Amino acid sequence: MLPGCSQNETQKNEEDWELARRGICLILNNRNEEAQALFENKGESVQLAIGHAYVAFMNALMTCEEDSLGKATSILKDVESRCAQSLGWLRAMKNKVFGRNDLSTYESLEQQIALADCQVCTAFLSLMTQDSTAGWVKGGWALRKAWGLYHSTYNYLAGEYKRVFGLNVELPGSDTIPWRILSQKGNTNTATTPLSPTGTWSIPSTPSAETPTNGYKRHWTRVFSSLQSPQLCGEEIRRLMSAACFGYGLFHLCISMLPSTLLRLIQILGFSGDRVIGLDALMFARHGPDMRAPLATLALLWYHTIMKPLLAVDVRMITASITAAETLLEESKSDFSQSGLFLFFHGRVCRLKNKIEEGIKAYELAMQKCGQRELGLLCLHEMAWCYLIQLNFGKAYATFSQLREQSHWSKVFYTYLTAVCSGCLGNKTSLDLLAASLLRLSGSLSHLDTMISRRSRLLLPFKPSFYYRLLAYEMIYLWNSLPAQEGLKSILLDCESNQLADEPMIGLLGLIRGVCYMRLGQLDNAKECLSNGITLREECPMKGSDAHISAYSLYELALVYIASKEDINEGIRLLETAQTQYSSYDFESRLSLRIHSALREHKSPQNFSICNPK
């Protein structure tokens, strides 16, 4: 707040986009009531409306609950409708006929970016919640519309950006590597965050000398500029460029991580995504003045601490993610050191570094600082997984049970994990009740719920504790959350010390043992266990309820061949076999992305590392 000014007086001296950025920062710094009051007084402001929509979108992503998803979709649709009405062809025709324009070029570009952002966020929520082909087509078409807006807006702003800051500047998507942004004087301004393989960037803050820079001059520039060729000042171009780069980068990043089935649809619709361009654009956006800058940082943290580790095929990828995330968090300390969300991502980094206890403390602190239900449930979810990674089935049972009661997202998922932990503890009474509860959870189920529901038949009748520990190991593996070396040794000892007449799924024991040996660097043992498991499954159908055991075993065996350099061509053949001969199995999308990543990584087998850190 400015010295000697009340909050209302300060707001009057701020532009709407500055108010929106302040509102987003208030949310991130756990001051939810103040932010809510600011956004509720948005009036006709498009910037405050889209800022409010971003907050609703973040809350929906944190819980994935129907109420939050519905609220976010409704708010996004309202902003989209409002922007579309202002930018529609009928309004354009009226302006052309009557020789007037209700919106300046600056305002039109602002609303085009907001419209495209709304379409991307809506499509993302649609793809998350609708598993049908119709839902995918609907989401894909929304992305196609957003791509058209981003493409035209981005190209226009890129031209204006070079007009003001010099023709030699290189922008996200440039063919030249590395991408650097030059100031008007020709000095190279680079950010310090090593997030992209193509280089590091920042936004120039010095426009051309002849361009008006303060708010007073800017508004007079609009009044006296030609209606036929309105020009934007450097301050406006700088902010709008960073605003466009946020959605443009998020678009590319999300498209590049879609499973192959959806990628084929995207290509049919006439566009594609490039992960490097997406990271570059988000890097650009996070150093800009726009309200989306802190959101770009969150998007990069989400990618480096959640998505990339989930799909990682070797240790190098996780190590790079840890380095990038730690740098982001360090650079954000001055603004968000006590932010619940940033503490959450600190917990994720600790988990990736196998500092599980430190991660749990970070989640607990995030819950205390924030007091927001959505973030609290997200931290509780992470804590439950930390206990599972520690093989602490007692604490995992208590935490998953709490989530089962408090969260409206995927009752099936949390009930199943609670039941598995009950079995690991030998608690027959609890297991019987939870298994019966699973059978009652029917109706409209998500894709994840359907996959988990198929496992409910494995819970009864009651079996030895080791049987349920195998089911727990399967979930830990599928979520790419295997523990550090001591934990792997504990799992191996458990597997080798116990005998089962019938394992939950044929070949599961061989898969778990093989993966543990591989992460410990014992490649010969890994190869033997995985090969034995694949042999046992030779008579099993390729589309059965447990066909994922075969596909994942082939994938892991392929990694052993590539890492040992024994027969890289055989490794590639196994990857292609898993990719082409198996379909419609559980967690197919995840494996499809991992196979794609592994096929790309095999080009550098000398650097391929699949051993877990100590």
XYZ file of N, CA and C in Angstrom, residues 468-589:
366
model
N -1.580 -58.233 0.362
C -2.012 -56.833 0.276
C -0.818 -55.889 0.144
N 0.325 -56.285 0.689
C 1.517 -55.457 0.500
C 1.922 -55.441 -0.973
N 1.720 -56.566 -1.655
C 1.998 -56.588 -3.098
C 1.101 -55.592 -3.841
N -0.171 -55.521 -3.455
C -1.080 -54.547 -4.076
C -0.635 -53.117 -3.770
N -0.103 -52.901 -2.553
C 0.420 -51.574 -2.207
C 1.656 -51.252 -3.038
N 2.551 -52.225 -3.206
C 3.756 -52.010 -4.025
C 3.374 -51.688 -5.477
N 2.321 -52.341 -5.949
C 1.873 -52.069 -7.322
C 1.470 -50.605 -7.475
N 0.691 -50.070 -6.517
C 0.250 -48.679 -6.602
C 1.430 -47.717 -6.495
N 2.375 -48.018 -5.593
C 3.563 -47.170 -5.456
C 4.334 -47.148 -6.779
N 4.455 -48.298 -7.423
C 5.177 -48.375 -8.692
C 4.446 -47.616 -9.793
N 3.133 -47.835 -9.909
C 2.366 -47.199 -10.982
C 2.399 -45.679 -10.874
N 2.519 -45.156 -9.658
C 2.605 -43.710 -9.453
C 4.058 -43.224 -9.483
N 4.964 -44.083 -9.939
C 6.385 -43.739 -10.066
C 6.925 -43.154 -8.759
N 6.566 -43.804 -7.642
C 6.910 -43.284 -6.316
C 7.723 -44.272 -5.487
N 8.488 -45.119 -6.141
C 9.289 -46.088 -5.403
C 10.272 -45.386 -4.477
N 10.532 -45.973 -3.303
C 11.394 -45.311 -2.318
C 12.868 -45.331 -2.717
N 13.700 -44.754 -1.852
C 15.156 -44.768 -2.058
C 15.689 -46.179 -1.813
N 16.995 -46.335 -1.872
C 17.599 -47.666 -1.894
C 17.251 -48.517 -0.674
N 17.212 -47.918 0.521
C 16.870 -48.705 1.712
C 15.447 -49.241 1.623
N 14.560 -48.425 1.127
C 13.176 -48.863 0.947
C 13.051 -49.964 -0.088
N 13.824 -49.850 -1.173
C 13.820 -50.892 -2.208
C 14.312 -52.222 -1.650
N 15.345 -52.147 -0.810
C 15.875 -53.372 -0.202
C 14.838 -54.010 0.726
N 14.057 -53.164 1.420
C 13.003 -53.684 2.302
C 11.928 -54.396 1.494
N 11.572 -53.820 0.351
C 10.558 -54.449 -0.504
C 11.074 -55.788 -1.034
N 12.334 -55.809 -1.490
C 12.924 -57.054 -1.996
C 12.975 -58.128 -0.917
N 13.381 -57.750 0.277
C 13.440 -58.703 1.387
C 12.056 -59.259 1.696
N 11.058 -58.393 1.645
C 9.676 -58.820 1.882
C 9.232 -59.820 0.816
N 9.573 -59.521 -0.455
C 9.164 -60.394 -1.564
C 9.861 -61.749 -1.509
N 11.118 -61.754 -1.071
C 11.889 -62.993 -1.069
C 11.655 -63.834 0.195
N 11.076 -63.212 1.222
C 10.856 -63.918 2.488
C 9.467 -64.542 2.586
N 8.614 -64.216 1.630
C 7.227 -64.685 1.706
C 6.850 -65.487 0.462
N 6.020 -66.462 0.659
C 5.534 -67.306 -0.429
C 4.016 -67.144 -0.547
N 3.534 -67.104 -1.797
C 2.093 -67.015 -2.044
C 1.696 -68.093 -3.039
N 0.618 -68.787 -2.727
C 0.109 -69.773 -3.684
C -0.433 -69.069 -4.920
N -1.120 -67.979 -4.700
C -1.689 -67.192 -5.803
C -1.406 -65.720 -5.551
N -0.647 -65.092 -6.443
C -0.415 -63.661 -6.312
C -1.634 -62.912 -6.856
N -1.823 -61.648 -6.490
C -3.014 -60.905 -6.922
C -3.212 -60.901 -8.435
N -2.109 -60.712 -9.175
C -2.132 -60.728 -10.637
C -0.902 -61.486 -11.102
N -1.078 -62.356 -12.061
C 0.043 -63.165 -12.547
C 1.172 -62.260 -13.037
N 2.370 -62.505 -12.539
C 3.534 -61.731 -12.967
C 3.803 -60.482 -12.155
N 2.893 -60.128 -11.204
C 3.091 -58.909 -10.418
C 4.340 -59.001 -9.545
N 4.557 -60.147 -8.925
C 5.728 -60.327 -8.074
C 7.015 -60.160 -8.879
N 7.060 -60.733 -10.088
C 8.238 -60.600 -10.946
C 8.472 -59.158 -11.357
N 7.392 -58.420 -11.633
C 7.516 -57.010 -12.012
C 8.081 -56.184 -10.860
N 7.523 -56.374 -9.653
C 7.979 -55.591 -8.500
C 9.441 -55.899 -8.182
N 9.795 -57.185 -8.137
C 11.183 -57.559 -7.847
C 12.128 -57.046 -8.929
N 11.733 -57.192 -10.190
C 12.580 -56.747 -11.295
C 12.843 -55.259 -11.244
N 11.800 -54.463 -10.962
C 11.962 -53.006 -10.900
C 12.869 -52.624 -9.737
N 12.700 -53.279 -8.582
C 13.550 -52.968 -7.422
C 15.020 -53.283 -7.719
N 15.271 -54.452 -8.299
C 16.652 -54.801 -8.660
C 17.234 -53.794 -9.651
N 16.399 -53.387 -10.622
C 16.885 -52.459 -11.632
C 17.257 -51.119 -10.998
N 16.408 -50.613 -10.087
C 16.700 -49.327 -9.454
C 17.908 -49.404 -8.527
N 18.234 -50.619 -8.084
C 19.429 -50.816 -7.258
C 20.681 -51.056 -8.106
N 20.507 -51.098 -9.423
C 21.636 -51.301 -10.323
C 22.020 -52.742 -10.549
N 21.211 -53.691 -10.048
C 21.498 -55.119 -10.228
C 20.746 -55.612 -11.482
N 21.316 -55.284 -12.641
C 20.595 -55.460 -13.895
C 20.392 -56.932 -14.272
N 21.323 -57.793 -13.949
C 21.154 -59.223 -14.275
C 19.975 -59.817 -13.504
N 19.897 -59.512 -12.216
C 18.763 -59.986 -11.414
C 17.445 -59.399 -11.925
N 17.495 -58.131 -12.303
C 16.293 -57.478 -12.825
C 15.815 -58.166 -14.097
N 16.762 -58.444 -14.980
C 16.422 -59.091 -16.246
C 15.790 -60.469 -16.011
N 16.335 -61.215 -15.071
C 15.815 -62.552 -14.778
C 14.379 -62.483 -14.235
N 14.145 -61.599 -13.273
C 12.804 -61.484 -12.668
C 11.766 -61.023 -13.682
N 12.107 -60.025 -14.474
C 11.157 -59.502 -15.460
C 10.880 -60.531 -16.548
N 11.917 -61.222 -17.000
C 11.739 -62.250 -18.039
C 10.860 -63.385 -17.531
N 11.077 -63.802 -16.274
C 10.244 -64.862 -15.696
C 8.783 -64.434 -15.609
N 8.564 -63.173 -15.213
C 7.198 -62.671 -15.121
C 6.512 -62.637 -16.478
N 7.252 -62.221 -17.508
C 6.694 -62.183 -18.870
C 6.373 -63.588 -19.355
N 7.248 -64.553 -19.032
C 7.005 -65.953 -19.417
C 5.728 -66.480 -18.765
N 5.531 -66.171 -17.493
C 4.324 -66.616 -16.783
C 3.050 -66.067 -17.424
N 3.165 -64.914 -18.070
C 1.985 -64.256 -18.628
C 1.774 -64.565 -20.114
N 2.514 -65.478 -20.664
C 2.403 -65.766 -22.102
C 1.002 -66.214 -22.506
N 0.307 -66.890 -21.602
C -1.031 -67.378 -21.925
C -2.125 -66.385 -21.542
N -1.754 -65.277 -20.935
C -2.753 -64.285 -20.503
C -3.184 -63.416 -21.686
N -4.450 -63.011 -21.743
C -4.923 -62.165 -22.844
C -4.263 -60.788 -22.826
N -4.095 -60.216 -24.015
C -3.441 -58.917 -24.125
C -4.371 -57.767 -23.761
N -5.642 -58.044 -23.569
C -6.590 -56.988 -23.211
C -7.332 -57.325 -21.929
N -6.754 -58.199 -21.105
C -7.403 -58.569 -19.860
C -7.325 -57.457 -18.824
N -8.009 -57.663 -17.683
C -8.041 -56.647 -16.635
C -6.660 -56.417 -16.017
N -5.757 -57.405 -16.166
C -4.405 -57.230 -15.618
C -3.344 -57.207 -16.724
N -3.748 -56.848 -17.932
C -2.804 -56.826 -19.064
C -1.706 -55.785 -18.875
N -1.945 -54.818 -17.973
C -0.910 -53.806 -17.746
C 0.356 -54.428 -17.165
N 0.235 -55.576 -16.487
C 1.429 -56.236 -15.931
C 2.365 -56.640 -17.064
N 1.809 -57.181 -18.136
C 2.627 -57.575 -19.296
C 3.268 -56.367 -19.953
N 2.463 -55.325 -20.206
C 2.976 -54.146 -20.908
C 4.067 -53.446 -20.093
N 3.853 -53.269 -18.801
C 4.846 -52.601 -17.958
C 6.101 -53.457 -17.789
N 5.938 -54.784 -17.736
C 7.109 -55.665 -17.622
C 7.978 -55.571 -18.869
N 7.352 -55.540 -20.047
C 8.107 -55.367 -21.295
C 8.847 -54.034 -21.299
N 8.160 -52.998 -20.855
C 8.772 -51.658 -20.802
C 10.005 -51.656 -19.889
N 9.867 -52.231 -18.690
C 10.979 -52.230 -17.742
C 12.130 -53.099 -18.243
N 11.810 -54.236 -18.876
C 12.860 -55.095 -19.429
C 13.605 -54.366 -20.548
N 12.871 -53.592 -21.333
C 13.500 -52.797 -22.397
C 14.502 -51.807 -21.801
N 14.132 -51.170 -20.678
C 15.041 -50.223 -20.031
C 16.306 -50.914 -19.534
N 16.162 -52.163 -19.066
C 17.336 -52.931 -18.612
C 18.288 -53.151 -19.779
N 17.757 -53.574 -20.924
C 18.609 -53.800 -22.109
C 19.318 -52.518 -22.533
N 18.587 -51.402 -22.536
C 19.177 -50.133 -22.976
C 20.235 -49.660 -21.983
N 19.925 -49.759 -20.679
C 20.865 -49.278 -19.657
C 22.131 -50.124 -19.598
N 22.001 -51.439 -19.809
C 23.172 -52.328 -19.742
C 23.996 -52.287 -21.015
N 23.460 -51.671 -22.070
C 24.111 -51.600 -23.392
C 24.357 -53.003 -23.971
N 23.674 -53.978 -23.386
C 23.851 -55.362 -23.833
C 23.271 -55.557 -25.231
N 22.073 -55.039 -25.439
C 21.426 -55.156 -26.743
C 20.394 -54.041 -26.850
N 20.858 -52.870 -27.262
C 19.977 -51.701 -27.332
C 18.856 -51.927 -28.341
N 19.164 -52.592 -29.443
C 18.129 -52.856 -30.452
C 17.009 -53.738 -29.895
N 17.365 -54.699 -29.032
C 16.344 -55.538 -28.404
C 15.486 -54.701 -27.453
N 16.126 -53.766 -26.776
C 15.376 -52.865 -25.901
C 14.366 -52.045 -26.672
N 14.779 -51.524 -27.823
C 13.871 -50.729 -28.661
C 12.732 -51.605 -29.184
N 13.063 -52.852 -29.546
C 12.024 -53.769 -30.042
C 10.979 -54.045 -28.964
N 11.441 -54.218 -27.730
C 10.508 -54.479 -26.629
C 9.620 -53.265 -26.364
N 10.196 -52.072 -26.460
C 9.396 -50.862 -26.283
C 8.305 -50.778 -27.346
N 8.669 -51.077 -28.577
C 7.701 -51.018 -29.673
C 6.642 -52.112 -29.543
N 7.046 -53.268 -29.011
C 6.080 -54.347 -28.779
C 5.052 -53.929 -27.738
N 5.536 -53.350 -26.633
C 4.624 -52.882 -25.587
C 3.699 -51.794 -26.113
N 4.213 -50.998 -27.037
C 3.438 -49.883 -27.573
C 2.371 -50.325 -28.564
N 2.679 -51.343 -29.366
C 1.792 -51.704 -30.476
C 0.906 -52.923 -30.205
N 1.360 -53.855 -29.371
C 0.615 -55.100 -29.206
C -0.341 -55.104 -28.021
N -0.244 -54.103 -27.148
C -1.123 -54.042 -25.987
C -1.949 -52.759 -26.036
N -3.222 -52.898 -25.715
C -4.106 -51.727 -25.712
C -5.248 -51.951 -24.735
N -5.892 -50.836 -24.365
C -7.065 -50.864 -23.484
C -6.758 -51.516 -22.135
N -5.556 -51.317 -21.633
C -5.204 -51.851 -20.315
C -5.140 -50.696 -19.310
N -5.093 -51.031 -18.033
C -5.074 -50.017 -16.980
C -3.809 -49.159 -17.060
N -3.990 -47.872 -16.899
C -2.892 -46.895 -16.892
C -2.108 -46.908 -18.206
N -2.841 -47.130 -19.299
C -2.212 -47.167 -20.631
C -1.617 -45.813 -21.010
N -2.334 -44.719 -20.694
C -1.858 -43.388 -21.083
C -0.499 -43.084 -20.465
